[in-house]
């Protein structure tokens, strides 16, 4: 791209930023008082934290579709990965890193369990817990304790889709109530905890998979020939 | 100016920066990063605008939480596609 064109792009971006900033500064206050509406209905949502209530009760269908999008992304990644790419053998990592992983990972799993439980009444929940689980898996991979994914085994596939299936089953069972994902207030807390527990496990596996599928190395033709020669 | 408004304006700056990056940069990896910057800017605008009155609104926070996870997924898919392109020899300059 030549210099005038680059300048034009920079000018366009600056003009857009200026226009957006003007619009934001001129924006009138919101016509609908959403925080008040959430606070009003919080007592029937089954949880005490407003963000969790919005995520899993008031706008539960967003979360249902979100986990479907995550699954689709992982399926897409598995589809475009080269079939002959092999999971590399866990490399001998730094002993410090190996020690850190063995100390930190049990604590991270504990923290994920706490975050899942805490989500009902303070910041936390399935997404944060799933992210911590995925980070533990990535740490294990970097420490050479966990190989990259070649293709998910049957158990792993079940774990990947389990959260989505539980969510879908709850949604289908509640469809008789007349609206998608309207929980009966008496059972809302237990249902949300069930969905969140499934989501935590599946999200952790899917997020870890997004990293571990990319961590595969393409089988270099020379190494493949050498291994065949040996065997 | 409330802190919420400051966050929204920062988000706009990030969005414009990311947009310029998506158009100007040639390498796929940098474009993906710039695209992520646009997304982060949009999230910051959403959260910042919602609390410019000083009251925290849980609805945009939940939206952004959903958005972050979807952004992670789309980034990973984009990286997988970029990697496959590179492996098949369509390396762009």
Short mmCIF file of C-alpha atoms in Angstrom, two decimals:
data_model
loop_
_atom_site.label_atom_id
_atom_site.label_comp_id
_atom_site.label_asym_id
_atom_site.label_seq_id
_atom_site.Cartn_x
_atom_site.Cartn_y
_atom_site.Cartn_z
CA UNK A 1 0.00 0.00 0.00
CA UNK A 2 1.48 3.36 -0.99
CA UNK A 3 1.93 6.31 1.32
CA UNK A 4 -1.13 8.40 0.29
CA UNK A 5 -3.40 5.38 0.73
CA UNK A 6 -1.92 4.67 4.18
CA UNK A 7 -2.43 8.29 5.17
CA UNK A 8 -6.02 8.13 3.94
CA UNK A 9 -6.65 5.04 6.10
CA UNK A 10 -5.15 6.74 9.17
CA UNK A 11 -7.22 9.84 8.47
CA UNK A 12 -10.36 7.72 8.10
CA UNK A 13 -9.68 5.95 11.41
CA UNK A 14 -9.09 9.27 13.18
CA UNK A 15 -12.29 10.75 11.70
CA UNK A 16 -14.24 7.65 12.78
CA UNK A 17 -12.82 7.89 16.30
CA UNK A 18 -13.78 11.57 16.45
CA UNK A 19 -17.31 10.91 15.20
CA UNK A 20 -17.81 8.02 17.65
CA UNK A 21 -16.45 10.07 20.56
CA UNK A 22 -18.83 12.93 19.72
CA UNK A 23 -21.72 10.49 19.54
CA UNK A 24 -20.81 8.91 22.89
CA UNK A 25 -20.45 12.30 24.59
CA UNK A 26 -23.84 13.43 23.24
CA UNK A 27 -25.63 10.20 24.12
CA UNK A 28 -28.70 10.72 26.32
CA UNK A 29 -29.15 8.59 29.43
CA UNK A 30 -30.54 5.10 28.81
CA UNK A 31 -34.32 5.06 28.39
CA UNK A 32 -34.69 1.71 30.18
CA UNK A 33 -33.33 1.34 33.69
CA UNK A 34 -31.85 -2.14 33.34
CA UNK A 35 -30.00 -2.25 36.71
CA UNK A 36 -33.28 -1.56 38.51
CA UNK A 37 -35.08 -4.25 36.49
CA UNK A 38 -32.35 -6.77 37.35
CA UNK A 39 -32.39 -5.83 41.05
CA UNK A 40 -36.18 -6.15 41.10
CA UNK A 41 -36.15 -9.72 39.74
CA UNK A 42 -32.99 -10.89 41.49
CA UNK A 43 -34.92 -12.57 44.30
CA UNK A 44 -36.65 -14.97 41.86
CA UNK A 45 -33.52 -15.75 39.81
CA UNK A 46 -32.10 -18.41 42.13
CA UNK A 47 -28.75 -16.63 42.57
CA UNK A 48 -27.69 -13.52 44.44
CA UNK A 49 -25.14 -12.03 42.05
CA UNK A 50 -26.69 -9.86 39.30
CA UNK A 51 -24.18 -10.78 36.54
CA UNK A 52 -24.71 -14.51 37.10
CA UNK A 53 -28.47 -13.92 37.19
CA UNK A 54 -28.33 -12.15 33.81
CA UNK A 55 -25.99 -14.76 32.28
CA UNK A 56 -27.86 -17.88 33.31
CA UNK A 57 -31.39 -16.78 34.02
CA UNK A 58 -32.60 -13.55 32.40
CA UNK A 59 -30.57 -14.02 29.23
CA UNK A 60 -29.76 -17.70 29.50
CA UNK A 61 -30.25 -18.25 25.75
CA UNK A 62 -27.20 -16.04 25.06
CA UNK A 63 -25.09 -18.36 27.17
CA UNK A 64 -26.64 -21.44 25.53
CA UNK A 65 -25.72 -20.13 22.08
CA UNK A 66 -22.31 -19.04 23.29
CA UNK A 67 -21.28 -22.53 24.33
CA UNK A 68 -22.58 -23.74 20.95
CA UNK A 69 -20.36 -21.15 19.22
CA UNK A 70 -17.36 -22.35 21.24
CA UNK A 71 -18.03 -25.95 20.22
CA UNK A 72 -18.38 -24.87 16.57
CA UNK A 73 -15.05 -23.03 16.73
CA UNK A 74 -13.31 -26.09 18.15
CA UNK A 75 -14.92 -28.35 15.51
CA UNK A 76 -13.80 -25.89 12.83
CA UNK A 77 -10.26 -25.98 14.17
CA UNK A 78 -10.23 -29.77 14.17
CA UNK A 79 -11.60 -29.71 10.62
CA UNK A 80 -8.94 -27.40 9.19
CA UNK A 81 -6.02 -28.98 11.05
CA UNK A 82 -3.86 -31.17 8.87
CA UNK A 83 -4.83 -34.79 9.51
CA UNK A 84 -1.23 -35.97 9.42
CA UNK A 85 -0.15 -33.45 12.06
CA UNK A 86 1.00 -35.39 15.08
CA UNK A 87 0.89 -34.58 18.75
CA UNK A 88 4.51 -34.10 19.72
CA UNK A 89 5.93 -36.10 22.56
CA UNK A 90 5.96 -34.05 25.76
CA UNK A 91 9.33 -32.36 25.67
CA UNK A 92 11.64 -32.38 28.65
CA UNK A 93 10.78 -28.97 30.07
CA UNK A 94 12.59 -26.82 32.58
CA UNK A 95 12.53 -28.61 36.01
CA UNK A 96 11.38 -25.34 37.63
CA UNK A 97 8.39 -25.25 35.28
CA UNK A 98 7.59 -28.91 35.97
CA UNK A 99 7.70 -28.25 39.73
CA UNK A 100 5.57 -25.11 39.38
CA UNK A 101 2.99 -27.03 37.35
CA UNK A 102 2.75 -29.83 39.89
CA UNK A 103 2.25 -27.31 42.73
CA UNK A 104 -0.03 -24.86 40.90
CA UNK A 105 -2.37 -27.20 39.02
CA UNK A 106 -4.07 -28.79 42.08
CA UNK A 107 -4.53 -25.28 43.52
CA UNK A 108 -5.96 -24.07 40.20
CA UNK A 109 -8.48 -26.91 40.16
CA UNK A 110 -9.44 -25.98 43.73
CA UNK A 111 -9.75 -22.31 42.70
CA UNK A 112 -11.97 -23.31 39.76
CA UNK A 113 -14.28 -25.17 42.14
CA UNK A 114 -14.41 -22.15 44.42
CA UNK A 115 -15.12 -19.76 41.53
CA UNK A 116 -17.96 -21.99 40.34
CA UNK A 117 -19.54 -22.00 43.80
CA UNK A 118 -18.90 -18.31 44.45
CA UNK A 119 -20.63 -17.30 41.22
CA UNK A 120 -24.02 -17.56 42.90
CA UNK A 121 -23.37 -14.63 45.25
CA UNK A 122 -20.20 -12.78 44.20
CA UNK A 123 -18.07 -12.26 41.06
CA UNK A 124 -17.21 -15.68 39.66
CA UNK A 125 -19.10 -18.38 37.81
CA UNK A 126 -18.73 -20.98 35.11
CA UNK A 127 -16.72 -18.88 32.65
CA UNK A 128 -14.10 -17.81 35.14
CA UNK A 129 -13.85 -21.34 36.55
CA UNK A 130 -13.59 -22.82 33.04
CA UNK A 131 -10.87 -20.32 32.13
CA UNK A 132 -8.85 -21.31 35.23
CA UNK A 133 -9.23 -25.00 34.33
CA UNK A 134 -8.09 -24.30 30.77
CA UNK A 135 -5.11 -22.33 32.08
CA UNK A 136 -4.17 -25.32 34.24
CA UNK A 137 -4.25 -27.55 31.15
CA UNK A 138 -2.09 -25.09 29.19
CA UNK A 139 0.39 -24.95 32.09
CA UNK A 140 0.55 -28.75 32.15
CA UNK A 141 1.20 -28.76 28.41
CA UNK A 142 3.99 -26.18 28.70
CA UNK A 143 5.53 -28.21 31.52
CA UNK A 144 5.57 -31.27 29.27
CA UNK A 145 3.01 -33.19 31.32
CA UNK A 146 0.14 -33.09 28.83
CA UNK A 147 0.47 -33.83 25.09
CA UNK A 148 -1.21 -31.70 22.44
CA UNK A 149 -4.45 -33.04 21.03
CA UNK A 150 -4.28 -35.16 17.91
CA UNK A 151 -7.94 -36.13 17.81
CA UNK A 152 -10.21 -36.16 20.87
CA UNK A 153 -11.01 -39.59 22.30
CA UNK A 154 -14.58 -40.69 22.97
CA UNK A 155 -14.45 -39.66 26.66
CA UNK A 156 -13.00 -36.29 25.75
CA UNK A 157 -15.71 -35.70 23.14
CA UNK A 158 -18.32 -36.46 25.76
CA UNK A 159 -16.70 -33.94 28.10
CA UNK A 160 -16.55 -31.32 25.35
CA UNK A 161 -20.25 -31.50 24.49
CA UNK A 162 -21.48 -32.46 27.98
CA UNK A 163 -22.02 -28.89 29.22
CA UNK A 164 -23.92 -27.94 26.09
CA UNK A 165 -26.06 -31.11 26.26
CA UNK A 166 -26.95 -30.54 29.94
CA UNK A 167 -27.88 -26.94 29.17
CA UNK A 168 -29.94 -28.07 26.17
CA UNK A 169 -31.67 -30.78 28.21
CA UNK A 170 -32.65 -28.28 30.93
CA UNK A 171 -33.88 -25.85 28.28
CA UNK A 172 -35.95 -28.59 26.59
CA UNK A 173 -37.37 -29.82 29.89
CA UNK A 174 -38.45 -26.28 30.79
CA UNK A 175 -39.99 -25.56 27.40
CA UNK A 176 -43.39 -26.57 28.77
CA UNK A 177 -43.26 -23.46 30.98
CA UNK A 178 -44.01 -21.41 27.86
CA UNK A 179 -40.72 -19.50 27.50
CA UNK A 180 -37.17 -20.55 26.75
CA UNK A 181 -35.16 -21.09 29.94
CA UNK A 182 -37.68 -19.68 32.41
CA UNK A 183 -36.81 -21.58 35.57
CA UNK A 184 -39.39 -22.25 38.27
CA UNK A 185 -38.19 -19.93 41.08
CA UNK A 186 -38.14 -22.78 43.63
CA UNK A 187 -35.63 -24.83 41.61
CA UNK A 188 -33.78 -22.02 39.83
CA UNK A 189 -30.74 -22.13 42.12
CA UNK A 190 -30.22 -25.89 41.77
CA UNK A 191 -30.77 -25.82 37.99
CA UNK A 192 -28.31 -22.96 37.54
CA UNK A 193 -25.70 -24.78 39.63
CA UNK A 194 -26.22 -27.95 37.53
CA UNK A 195 -25.83 -26.01 34.28
CA UNK A 196 -22.83 -24.11 35.61
CA UNK A 197 -21.07 -27.27 36.77
CA UNK A 198 -21.48 -28.81 33.31
CA UNK A 199 -20.44 -25.57 31.64
CA UNK A 200 -17.31 -25.28 33.80
CA UNK A 201 -16.05 -28.71 32.79
CA UNK A 202 -16.91 -28.29 29.10
CA UNK A 203 -15.63 -24.72 28.90
CA UNK A 204 -12.37 -25.75 30.53
CA UNK A 205 -11.93 -28.59 28.04
CA UNK A 206 -12.98 -26.51 25.02
CA UNK A 207 -10.77 -23.53 25.93
CA UNK A 208 -7.87 -25.89 26.63
CA UNK A 209 -8.62 -27.58 23.29
CA UNK A 210 -8.42 -24.25 21.43
CA UNK A 211 -4.80 -24.09 22.63
CA UNK A 212 -3.90 -27.77 22.51
CA UNK A 213 -5.17 -28.29 18.94
CA UNK A 214 -3.03 -25.37 17.78
CA UNK A 215 -0.08 -26.78 19.74
CA UNK A 216 0.17 -29.73 17.36
CA UNK A 217 3.20 -29.70 15.16
CA UNK A 218 2.97 -30.64 11.51
CA UNK A 219 4.63 -33.98 10.87
CA UNK A 220 7.81 -33.00 9.08
CA UNK A 221 8.33 -35.49 6.25
CA UNK A 222 11.97 -36.11 7.12
CA UNK A 223 11.23 -37.03 10.76
CA UNK A 224 8.43 -39.36 9.62
CA UNK A 225 10.77 -41.26 7.30
CA UNK A 226 13.37 -41.54 10.04
CA UNK A 227 10.84 -43.01 12.47
CA UNK A 228 9.66 -45.54 9.91
CA UNK A 229 13.23 -46.57 9.30
CA UNK A 230 13.71 -47.21 12.99
CA UNK A 231 10.63 -49.38 13.40
CA UNK B 1 -16.08 13.37 32.98
CA UNK B 2 -16.93 10.18 34.82
CA UNK B 3 -14.54 7.18 34.78
CA UNK B 4 -17.16 5.23 32.81
CA UNK B 5 -17.07 7.80 30.02
CA UNK B 6 -13.27 7.72 30.03
CA UNK B 7 -13.41 3.93 29.53
CA UNK B 8 -15.83 4.37 26.63
CA UNK B 9 -13.58 6.97 24.95
CA UNK B 10 -10.54 4.71 25.42
CA UNK B 11 -12.57 1.91 23.84
CA UNK B 12 -13.28 4.12 20.82
CA UNK B 13 -9.56 4.89 20.45
CA UNK B 14 -8.74 1.15 20.62
CA UNK B 15 -11.45 0.38 18.06
CA UNK B 16 -10.12 2.98 15.60
CA UNK B 17 -6.54 1.76 16.16
CA UNK B 18 -7.60 -1.83 15.50
CA UNK B 19 -9.58 -0.84 12.39
CA UNK B 20 -6.58 0.99 10.93
CA UNK B 21 -4.46 -2.07 11.76
CA UNK B 22 -6.83 -4.48 10.01
CA UNK B 23 -6.66 -2.37 6.84
CA UNK B 24 -2.97 -1.42 6.92
CA UNK B 25 -1.23 -4.58 8.13
CA UNK B 26 -0.42 -7.32 5.64
CA UNK B 27 0.51 -10.28 7.85
CA UNK B 28 -2.41 -12.51 8.84
CA UNK B 29 -1.27 -12.83 12.48
CA UNK B 30 -1.06 -9.07 12.94
CA UNK B 31 -4.45 -8.63 11.32
CA UNK B 32 -5.95 -11.12 13.77
CA UNK B 33 -4.38 -9.19 16.65
CA UNK B 34 -5.71 -5.90 15.27
CA UNK B 35 -9.16 -7.46 14.91
CA UNK B 36 -8.98 -8.48 18.56
CA UNK B 37 -8.08 -4.92 19.48
CA UNK B 38 -11.27 -3.74 17.74
CA UNK B 39 -13.25 -6.24 19.77
CA UNK B 40 -11.66 -5.14 23.03
CA UNK B 41 -12.49 -1.54 22.17
CA UNK B 42 -16.13 -2.47 21.56
CA UNK B 43 -16.28 -4.28 24.92
CA UNK B 44 -14.79 -1.27 26.70
CA UNK B 45 -17.37 1.03 25.08
CA UNK B 46 -20.21 -1.28 26.15
CA UNK B 47 -19.09 -1.56 29.78
CA UNK B 48 -17.94 2.05 30.08
CA UNK B 49 -21.08 3.58 28.57
CA UNK B 50 -23.32 1.47 30.78
CA UNK B 51 -21.73 2.81 33.96
CA UNK B 52 -21.14 6.43 32.95
CA UNK B 53 -23.87 7.44 35.40
CA UNK B 54 -21.90 5.86 38.25
CA UNK B 55 -24.27 2.87 38.56
CA UNK B 56 -22.91 -0.53 37.49
CA UNK B 57 -25.21 -2.26 35.00
CA UNK B 58 -24.96 -6.08 35.15
CA UNK B 59 -26.57 -6.62 31.72
CA UNK B 60 -23.74 -5.21 29.54
CA UNK B 61 -21.23 -6.88 31.85
CA UNK B 62 -22.84 -10.26 31.15
CA UNK B 63 -22.93 -9.43 27.41
CA UNK B 64 -19.24 -8.57 27.43
CA UNK B 65 -18.40 -11.72 29.37
CA UNK B 66 -20.18 -13.71 26.65
CA UNK B 67 -18.46 -11.63 23.99
CA UNK B 68 -14.98 -12.23 25.41
CA UNK B 69 -15.47 -15.99 25.27
CA UNK B 70 -16.79 -15.82 21.70
CA UNK B 71 -13.84 -13.57 20.76
CA UNK B 72 -11.43 -16.17 22.15
CA UNK B 73 -13.14 -18.87 20.09
CA UNK B 74 -13.11 -16.83 16.88
CA UNK B 75 -9.46 -15.89 17.41
CA UNK B 76 -8.51 -19.54 17.86
CA UNK B 77 -10.41 -20.49 14.69
CA UNK B 78 -8.74 -17.63 12.79
CA UNK B 79 -5.33 -18.78 14.02
CA UNK B 80 -6.07 -22.35 12.93
CA UNK B 81 -7.07 -21.09 9.48
CA UNK B 82 -3.99 -18.87 9.24
CA UNK B 83 -1.80 -21.78 10.26
CA UNK B 84 -3.34 -24.07 7.65
CA UNK B 85 -2.79 -21.37 5.02
CA UNK B 86 0.87 -21.11 6.04
CA UNK B 87 1.29 -24.89 6.04
CA UNK B 88 -0.17 -25.13 2.55
CA UNK B 89 2.32 -22.56 1.33
CA UNK B 90 0.05 -19.52 0.98
CA UNK B 91 2.42 -17.47 3.14
CA UNK B 92 1.56 -13.80 2.65
CA UNK B 93 4.21 -11.12 2.89
#
